Structure formats: C-alpha cells, structure tokens
Coordinates of C-alpha atoms and ligand atoms in Angstrom, one line a residue:
M693 CA -5.3 24.4 -13.9
I694 CA -5.4 23.6 -10.4
Y695 CA -5.2 19.6 -10.0
L696 CA -6.8 18.6 -6.4
N697 CA -7.3 14.9 -7.6
N698 CA -3.9 13.1 -6.6
S699 CA -6.1 10.3 -4.5
A700 CA -7.1 9.2 -8.1
T701 CA -3.6 9.8 -10.0
S702 CA -0.9 11.8 -8.8
Y703 CA 0.2 14.8 -10.7
P704 CA 2.4 16.4 -11.4
K705 CA 5.1 13.7 -11.2
P706 CA 8.4 14.6 -9.4
R707 CA 11.2 15.5 -12.3
Q708 CA 13.2 12.3 -11.6
V709 CA 10.0 10.1 -12.6
I710 CA 9.9 12.1 -16.0
D711 CA 13.6 11.7 -16.7
A712 CA 13.3 8.0 -15.7
V713 CA 10.8 7.2 -17.9
V714 CA 12.4 9.2 -20.5
D715 CA 15.5 7.5 -20.0
Y716 CA 14.0 4.2 -20.1
I717 CA 12.2 4.4 -23.7
N718 CA 14.9 6.2 -25.4
K719 CA 17.4 3.4 -24.7
P720 CA 17.0 -0.2 -27.0
P721 CA 14.4 -2.0 -25.4
S722 CA 15.5 -4.8 -22.7
H723 CA 13.9 -7.7 -21.7
G724 CA 15.2 -8.1 -18.1
T725 CA 16.6 -11.6 -18.1
R726 CA 14.8 -12.5 -21.3
S727 CA 17.4 -11.3 -24.1
G728 CA 20.9 -10.8 -24.2
L729 CA 20.6 -6.9 -25.0
E730 CA 20.8 -5.5 -21.3
S731 CA 20.1 -1.8 -20.9
G732 CA 19.4 -1.9 -17.3
A733 CA 16.0 -2.6 -17.2
G734 CA 17.0 -6.1 -15.2
D735 CA 18.9 -3.8 -12.7
V736 CA 15.7 -1.3 -12.4
I737 CA 13.4 -4.1 -11.7
A738 CA 15.8 -5.1 -8.9
Q739 CA 16.2 -1.9 -7.5
C740 CA 12.9 -1.2 -7.6
R741 CA 11.8 -4.3 -5.5
E742 CA 14.7 -3.5 -3.3
K743 CA 13.5 0.0 -2.7
L744 CA 9.8 -1.0 -2.2
A745 CA 11.2 -3.5 0.3
K746 CA 12.7 -0.8 2.1
L747 CA 9.5 1.6 2.2
F748 CA 7.7 -1.1 3.5
N749 CA 10.4 -2.3 5.9
T750 CA 11.1 -5.8 5.0
D751 CA 14.7 -7.4 4.1
N752 CA 13.5 -9.8 1.5
S753 CA 12.6 -7.8 -1.8
D754 CA 11.6 -11.4 -3.2
Q755 CA 8.1 -10.8 -1.1
I756 CA 7.6 -8.2 -3.8
V757 CA 5.9 -8.6 -7.4
F758 CA 5.0 -6.3 -9.9
T759 CA 1.4 -6.3 -11.3
S760 CA -0.8 -3.6 -13.3
G761 CA -2.1 -2.2 -9.9
S762 CA -3.8 -2.7 -7.0
T763 CA -7.2 -4.2 -8.9
E764 CA -5.2 -7.1 -10.5
S765 CA -2.9 -7.8 -7.1
L766 CA -6.3 -7.9 -4.8
N767 CA -7.7 -10.1 -7.7
L768 CA -4.6 -12.4 -7.4
V769 CA -4.9 -13.0 -4.0
I770 CA -8.8 -13.5 -4.0
S771 CA -8.1 -16.0 -6.9
G772 CA -5.0 -17.5 -5.3
L773 CA -6.1 -18.0 -2.1
S774 CA -8.1 -21.6 -1.9
L775 CA -11.3 -20.1 -0.4
K776 CA -13.9 -22.7 -2.0
G777 CA -16.4 -23.1 0.9
A778 CA -14.8 -20.6 3.3
H779 CA -16.1 -17.3 4.7
V780 CA -14.3 -13.9 4.0
V781 CA -15.0 -10.5 6.2
S782 CA -14.2 -7.2 4.4
T783 CA -15.5 -4.2 5.2
V784 CA -18.1 -1.4 3.9
I785 CA -15.1 1.1 3.1
D786 CA -13.8 -1.3 0.6
H787 CA -13.2 -0.4 -2.7
N788 CA -15.1 -2.0 -5.6
S789 CA -11.4 -3.5 -6.4
V790 CA -12.1 -6.0 -3.6
I791 CA -15.8 -5.9 -3.5
R792 CA -16.3 -7.1 -7.1
P793 CA -13.7 -10.1 -6.9
L794 CA -15.4 -11.2 -3.7
M795 CA -19.1 -10.7 -4.9
A796 CA -17.9 -13.0 -7.8
K797 CA -16.8 -15.7 -5.8
K798 CA -19.9 -15.3 -3.7
N799 CA -22.1 -15.5 -6.5
A800 CA -20.7 -18.4 -8.1
G801 CA -21.5 -20.3 -4.8
E802 CA -17.8 -20.5 -4.0
I803 CA -17.6 -18.3 -0.8
E804 CA -19.8 -16.6 1.9
V805 CA -18.8 -12.7 2.1
D806 CA -19.6 -10.3 5.4
F807 CA -18.9 -6.6 5.0
V808 CA -18.8 -5.3 8.3
E809 CA -20.3 -1.8 8.9
C810 CA -18.4 1.3 9.7
D811 CA -19.3 4.6 11.8
S812 CA -20.1 8.1 10.3
K813 CA -16.4 8.9 10.0
G814 CA -15.9 5.5 7.8
Y815 CA -13.8 4.0 11.0
V816 CA -14.8 0.3 11.3
E817 CA -14.3 -1.0 14.9
P818 CA -11.6 -3.8 14.8
S819 CA -14.0 -5.4 17.5
K820 CA -16.6 -5.3 14.9
I821 CA -14.5 -7.5 12.5
A822 CA -13.8 -9.7 15.2
A823 CA -17.4 -10.1 16.0
A824 CA -17.8 -11.4 12.1
V825 CA -15.3 -13.9 12.3
R826 CA -16.8 -17.6 12.0
K827 CA -15.0 -20.9 12.2
N828 CA -14.6 -21.3 8.5
T829 CA -13.4 -17.5 7.9
A830 CA -10.3 -17.8 5.7
A831 CA -9.5 -14.4 4.9
I832 CA -10.1 -10.9 6.4
V833 CA -9.7 -8.4 3.5
V834 CA -9.7 -4.4 4.3
N835 CA -8.9 -1.2 2.6
H836 CA -6.2 0.4 4.9
C837 CA -7.5 4.2 4.3
S838 CA -10.8 5.0 3.1
N839 CA -10.5 6.5 -0.6
V840 CA -13.7 8.5 0.2
T841 CA -13.2 9.8 4.0
G842 CA -9.4 9.1 4.6
S843 CA -10.3 7.3 7.9
I844 CA -7.3 4.7 8.8
L845 CA -8.0 1.5 10.2
D846 CA -6.1 -0.4 12.6
I847 CA -4.3 -3.0 10.4
K848 CA -1.9 -4.5 13.4
K849 CA -4.9 -5.4 15.5
I850 CA -6.8 -6.6 12.3
A851 CA -3.9 -9.0 11.5
G852 CA -4.0 -10.0 15.3
I853 CA -7.9 -10.6 14.9
A854 CA -7.1 -12.9 11.3
H855 CA -4.2 -15.0 12.9
D856 CA -6.0 -15.6 16.7
A857 CA -9.0 -16.8 14.6
G858 CA -6.7 -19.1 12.4
I859 CA -5.1 -20.5 15.6
A860 CA -8.7 -20.9 17.5
H861 CA -9.9 -22.9 14.4
N862 CA -7.3 -24.9 13.5
N863 CA -7.3 -23.2 10.0
D864 CA -5.7 -20.6 8.4
C865 CA -7.1 -17.1 8.2
V866 CA -4.8 -14.5 6.2
L867 CA -5.1 -10.6 6.3
L868 CA -5.1 -9.1 3.0
V869 CA -4.8 -5.4 3.0
D870 CA -5.5 -2.8 0.1
A871 CA -2.9 -0.5 0.7
S872 CA -3.8 1.8 -2.5
Q873 CA -4.3 5.1 -0.7
S874 CA -2.1 4.4 2.2
A875 CA 1.4 3.2 0.4
G876 CA 3.6 6.3 0.3
V877 CA 1.4 8.3 2.9
L878 CA 1.4 6.2 6.2
P879 CA 4.3 4.5 7.4
I880 CA 3.4 1.0 6.7
D881 CA 5.9 -1.5 8.5
V882 CA 4.9 -5.3 7.1
A883 CA 6.9 -6.9 9.5
D884 CA 5.5 -5.5 12.7
S885 CA 2.1 -5.4 11.6
G886 CA 1.5 -8.8 10.6
I887 CA 0.0 -8.2 7.2
D888 CA 0.0 -11.6 4.9
Y889 CA -0.9 -9.8 1.4
M890 CA -0.8 -6.2 0.8
A891 CA -1.7 -4.8 -2.7
F892 CA -0.3 -1.3 -3.7
T893 CA -0.4 0.8 -6.6
G894 CA 1.9 2.8 -8.6
H895 CA -0.1 5.7 -9.9
K896 CA -1.2 7.7 -6.5
N897 CA 1.3 8.4 -3.8
L898 CA 4.5 6.5 -5.2
F899 CA 4.5 8.7 -8.3
G900 CA 4.4 5.9 -10.9
L901 CA 2.3 5.5 -14.0
Q902 CA -1.0 4.3 -14.6
G903 CA -1.6 0.5 -14.7
S904 CA 1.5 -0.3 -12.5
G905 CA 1.7 -1.4 -8.7
G906 CA 2.4 -4.7 -7.0
L907 CA 1.9 -7.0 -4.4
Y908 CA 3.4 -7.8 -1.1
M909 CA 3.3 -11.3 0.0
K910 CA 4.7 -12.3 4.0
K911 CA 5.0 -15.9 2.3
P912 CA 6.4 -15.9 -0.9
L913 CA 4.7 -19.0 -3.2
S914 CA 1.7 -19.3 -1.0
I915 CA -1.0 -18.4 -3.6
N916 CA -1.6 -19.5 -7.1
P917 CA -1.0 -17.3 -9.6
L918 CA -3.8 -15.2 -11.8
K919 CA -1.7 -15.8 -15.3
V920 CA 1.2 -18.4 -16.4
G921 CA 2.9 -17.8 -19.5
G922 CA 6.5 -16.7 -20.7
T923 CA 9.1 -15.8 -18.0
G924 CA 12.4 -15.7 -20.1
T925 CA 13.4 -18.7 -18.0
K926 CA 13.3 -22.4 -17.7
S927 CA 11.6 -22.0 -21.4
D928 CA 11.8 -25.9 -21.6
V929 CA 9.4 -26.5 -18.8
L930 CA 5.8 -26.3 -19.9
T931 CA 4.7 -25.7 -16.3
Q932 CA 5.2 -22.0 -14.8
P933 CA 8.5 -22.2 -12.7
F934 CA 7.8 -22.1 -9.3
E935 CA 10.2 -19.2 -7.9
M936 CA 9.5 -15.9 -7.2
P937 CA 8.9 -13.6 -8.6
V938 CA 8.6 -15.1 -12.0
Y939 CA 5.8 -17.3 -10.4
Y940 CA 3.4 -14.3 -10.5
E941 CA 5.4 -11.9 -13.3
A942 CA 4.4 -14.3 -16.7
G943 CA 4.4 -12.1 -19.9
T944 CA 6.5 -9.1 -20.6
R945 CA 6.4 -6.5 -17.3
N946 CA 5.8 -3.0 -17.6
Q947 CA 9.3 -2.0 -17.4
A948 CA 8.8 1.8 -17.8
G949 CA 5.9 1.7 -15.2
I950 CA 8.5 0.0 -13.0
A951 CA 11.6 2.6 -14.1
A952 CA 8.9 5.0 -13.0
I953 CA 7.7 3.5 -9.6
N954 CA 11.7 3.0 -8.8
A955 CA 12.1 6.8 -9.4
G956 CA 9.1 7.9 -7.6
V957 CA 9.8 5.6 -4.5
G958 CA 13.9 6.9 -4.6
F959 CA 12.2 10.6 -4.5
L960 CA 9.7 9.3 -1.5
L961 CA 12.9 7.9 0.6
E962 CA 14.7 10.9 -0.1
T963 CA 12.1 13.7 0.7
G964 CA 10.7 11.4 3.5
V965 CA 7.0 9.7 3.8
W966 CA 6.4 12.2 6.8
N967 CA 7.6 15.1 5.0
I968 CA 5.2 14.8 2.2
N969 CA 2.2 13.8 4.2
R970 CA 2.9 16.8 6.8
H971 CA 2.2 19.2 3.4
K972 CA -0.8 17.4 2.7
I973 CA -2.0 17.7 6.3
E974 CA -1.4 21.3 6.6
I975 CA -3.5 21.9 3.4
V976 CA -6.4 19.6 4.4
T977 CA -6.5 20.8 7.9
R978 CA -6.7 24.4 6.4
M979 CA -9.6 23.6 3.9
I980 CA -11.3 22.0 7.0
D981 CA -10.9 25.2 9.3
E982 CA -11.7 27.6 6.5
L983 CA -14.9 26.0 5.6
R984 CA -16.2 24.2 8.5
D985 CA -18.6 27.2 9.9
E986 CA -20.1 27.6 6.3
P987 CA -23.6 26.7 6.8
R988 CA -24.3 24.6 3.6
I989 CA -21.2 22.7 3.8
K990 CA -20.9 19.4 5.2
I991 CA -17.0 18.0 5.8
Y992 CA -16.8 14.3 6.1
T993 CA -13.3 14.4 6.8
T994 CA -12.0 14.1 10.4
I995 CA -8.8 15.5 12.1
E996 CA -8.7 12.2 14.3
N997 CA -7.6 8.8 12.8
N998 CA -7.6 10.3 9.1
S999 CA -4.5 10.6 6.5
L1000 CA -6.0 14.1 6.0
S1001 CA -5.0 13.6 2.1
N1002 CA -8.5 14.1 1.2
F1003 CA -10.9 16.9 1.9
T1004 CA -14.3 15.4 1.4
F1005 CA -17.2 17.5 1.6
N1006 CA -20.5 18.3 0.1
I1007 CA -22.8 21.6 -0.3
D1008 CA -26.8 21.1 1.0
G1009 CA -28.9 21.1 -2.1
M1010 CA -26.5 20.4 -4.8
V1011 CA -25.3 17.3 -6.1
P1012 CA -21.7 16.3 -6.1
E1013 CA -21.5 16.2 -9.7
E1014 CA -22.9 19.6 -9.9
V1015 CA -20.2 21.3 -7.5
N1016 CA -17.5 19.3 -9.6
Y1017 CA -18.7 20.6 -12.8
I1018 CA -18.8 24.0 -11.5
L1019 CA -15.5 24.0 -9.9
E1020 CA -14.0 22.6 -13.5
S1021 CA -15.9 25.3 -15.8
S1022 CA -15.6 28.1 -13.7
Y1023 CA -12.7 27.8 -11.8
D1024 CA -10.4 25.3 -13.4
I1025 CA -9.9 23.4 -10.6
H1026 CA -10.2 19.5 -10.8
V1027 CA -11.7 17.2 -8.3
R1028 CA -13.7 14.0 -8.1
S1029 CA -17.1 13.8 -7.4
G1030 CA -19.4 10.7 -6.8
I1031 CA -19.3 7.4 -5.6
H1032 CA -15.5 6.7 -5.8
C1033 CA -15.9 3.0 -6.5
A1034 CA -17.0 2.7 -2.5
P1035 CA -20.7 2.3 -2.7
L1036 CA -21.2 -0.1 0.5
M1037 CA -19.9 3.1 2.8
L1038 CA -22.4 5.8 1.6
K1039 CA -25.0 5.5 3.5
Y1040 CA -23.2 4.9 7.1
I1041 CA -21.3 8.5 6.4
G1042 CA -24.7 10.2 5.3
A1043 CA -24.0 10.3 1.4
H1044 CA -26.3 8.2 0.2
P1045 CA -27.1 7.9 -3.0
W1046 CA -25.1 10.8 -4.7
G1047 CA -21.7 10.5 -3.0
T1048 CA -19.2 13.2 -2.2
V1049 CA -16.9 15.7 -3.9
R1050 CA -13.0 15.0 -3.0
A1051 CA -10.2 17.4 -3.2
S1052 CA -7.0 15.9 -2.7
P1053 CA -4.0 17.5 -2.9
S1054 CA -0.1 16.7 -3.2
L1055 CA 3.1 17.7 -2.1
F1056 CA 3.3 20.1 -5.2
T1057 CA 0.0 22.1 -4.0
T1058 CA 0.4 25.7 -3.1
A1059 CA -1.0 27.9 -0.8
E1060 CA -2.2 30.1 -3.3
E1061 CA -3.9 27.2 -5.1
T1062 CA -5.3 26.2 -1.6
D1063 CA -6.8 29.5 -1.1
K1064 CA -8.5 29.5 -4.5
F1065 CA -9.9 26.3 -3.9
I1066 CA -11.5 27.6 -0.7
S1067 CA -12.9 30.6 -1.9
A1068 CA -14.0 29.0 -4.7
V1069 CA -15.9 26.5 -2.8
R1070 CA -17.1 29.2 -0.4
E1071 CA -18.7 31.3 -3.2
I1072 CA -20.5 28.4 -4.7
A1073 CA -21.8 27.5 -1.5
R1074 CA -23.0 31.1 -1.1
T1075 CA -24.2 31.6 -4.3
F1076 CA -25.8 28.7 -6.0
P1077 CA -29.3 27.9 -5.3
E1078 CA -30.4 25.1 -2.8
V1079 CA -32.6 22.5 -4.5
S1080 CA -34.0 19.7 -2.8
I1081 CA -32.3 16.3 -4.1
Ligands
PLP2344 C1 -8.9 2.2 -2.5 C2 -8.4 1.6 -3.8 N1 -8.6 0.2 -3.8 C3 -7.8 0.1 -5.2 C4 -7.9 0.8 -6.2 C5 -7.6 0.4 -7.6 O1 -6.0 0.9 -7.8 P1 -5.5 0.7 -9.5 O2 -5.9 1.7 -10.0 O3 -4.3 0.4 -9.1 O4 -6.1 -0.7 -10.0 C6 -7.6 2.3 -5.6 C7 -7.7 3.2 -6.8 O5 -8.7 4.0 -7.4 C8 -8.4 2.7 -4.6 O6 -8.7 4.0 -4.1

C-alpha cells in the first residue's frame, strides 16, 4: 500500500508517537489535576504545551489550549469573539471549518461576511483583503496554507492589515489563522507574525491522533469558552474558573491524543521542520517535473509561494473520483479526490465542479513509492479514455 494522503491525516506515525500512546494507555488512568492518582499525564499535558510554545515561538505556554482539533478551535474563536453586528473578512481558499461557522452566524443575522477571491493558483493578495475591510470589520479569518493547492498566504502582512484597521476605526480587529496545513510544515513565529488566534490540528503534520489539536491565543482569556463543565479545580465554584487553560478545557481531555502530539512535536523539533519539509518538497517537485509535460495532466501545485506538500492535479476528461478509484483499486495507491472541504475556491483555480486529485507525501514516503505513483498517473492519463465532463 502506498499512502499519499498525509494532508488529510499523517500515516505512518513516528515510532515515538506509537510508543507514547501505548505507554499512556498501559498505565492506570490519570486525571491530570483531577485525582490523587498521578501517572504522569499532568506532566505530559504541561510538556506538550511547552513543546508547542517552542514550535510556534512563544515563551508563554499558557497561550495554548487543547481542543478536539482545528474545527473546534475555529468554532471556539468564531463563537467566542463578540461578533454581533460586525463584519468578518475571510477568503475563498478557506475550509468548511471556517466557512460553515461563519455562514451559520451570517444566516442567523449576526454578522456580515465577505470571502475574498484568490488567483488561479489559490493565492490571495493581501491588498484584496485590505480592500474588503470595512469600518465594522472585527475579524479576518484566513487559511495559512491551502489544503487544495498548497498556496501560502502572507500572514504577517494580513495581521498588519487587521491591526491597522482596528486602529483606523477605533475598534478591535483580530486575525484568526487556520494553520491546519502549515503547523509542522512551515516555520510559524506567532510573536513576530502578529497572529491573534491560531487553530492547529494534531493528526496531520504534528503526527498525532485524529480528534486532537489546539488553539494559540495571543491574549489569554480574551474570548468566551465554547463549553463549560468540570475542570477538577475550584470544584465548589458554580461557574467556569476564569484561568488558563481550564477556562477552555472543560471535561476530560484527550490525554492519549495529547501524549501523541507531545511525542510528535518532540520528533518534529528533533528532526527539524525544515528537514521534514525538504523531503516532501523534493518528492512533490519530482512529481511536477515528471508529469508536467503529459498532455492530459493539469497540475494546480505551483513551485512558488507554495508549501509543496501536495501534488494536486486532474486528468482531462476524467473526474477526480475516477482517477482516485483507479489508483486505489489497480495500484494500491491512496490519495484524496474531490472538493477537499474548500468549495469556494474551485471556480477560481479552474476545478469546478469536480475538484481535484491530491497526492500528499510524508517524511516516510520513499523514492520508489514516488516513482510508482508517477508511472501509475502517467499510465492512467495515456490509457483511459477521455470523456466529456
Ligand atoms: C485547512 C483545514 N482546516 C481545517 C481542517 C479541519 O481540521 P480538524 O480535522 O483538526 O478538525 C482541515 C483538515 O482537514 C484543513 O485541512
């Protein structure tokens, strides 16, 4: 089996991650601060927060809270900000985890929202975001790195636009970044970039488990929580303790998931984000070089301004699902096809309505697997009939 769907969920996981999860579940359950029986889980949670702070370059690990993943983190900020009557700017390259919470608020009559268009490569010019800002814009929400084309947005510039807008209109305008595809892939310096909130997921490039992730917030305790409940602290108080991180972490945390992120980020920091990324860049560049001259293949991944974590393409006269099916059933190669939860960008990149095929390698993808993928795609393009779609 050749697994090329790492932008959905990374596989395989580094040995350290598997060992950390097995070790965690082999021990008697711990409840962090919540019981006398400590088996190190409290430590793992604190260690993981520290490692994430290091990865994102902040000294204050209290700025990190754990969630069930990017979707929850994005919902937490979009619901937790006081947005009633406000305008929000987002982009067409954003994921349904951003589009749907914003549309729910818009349809409830609470906010107005604009999705700024991208170019044919999936890039959104910061000047277009600046042009969409209004007097009452309270938030800009952007995908750092497209999960479809891999295009990278200029986060530092966009943070400047948000903060300048706040100053010009005498209100708060914050930047929320969806770093689902960039955390662990691109160097992210939250302090330098000026990001106010950043959602990240555990199960992609941090090598963790599905259903894990977190949120960075520049100003701790600056938004309302999404859920309230037991924290194991101040249990005689009938309201949510107003302190980090428990204000946002009600209920039993996904400790096995946090142990996995802890090991995964440890592996990332030891190996080096750049060393991991360089390997993927080499693979994706090779895919592009080998397949760019095939007459029926259209490639959406560009060399510039791109994470080069995905080789995204279509074969003329075939729907992406069909290509996916053939790769899986005839070659045992596993990729992802379709809309990739990013419905608004397809028409701008010329992939409406079927979407694209996306092959996403990992640090563990070999040259032999890369070659097998290239020859399989070439063979499909040369042998399967072209139909009008
Ligand atoms: C750009 C983007 N945003 C959000 C998500 C959702 O992440 P999670 O699975 O952690 O909720 C994904 C994952 O598919 C993604 O690629």
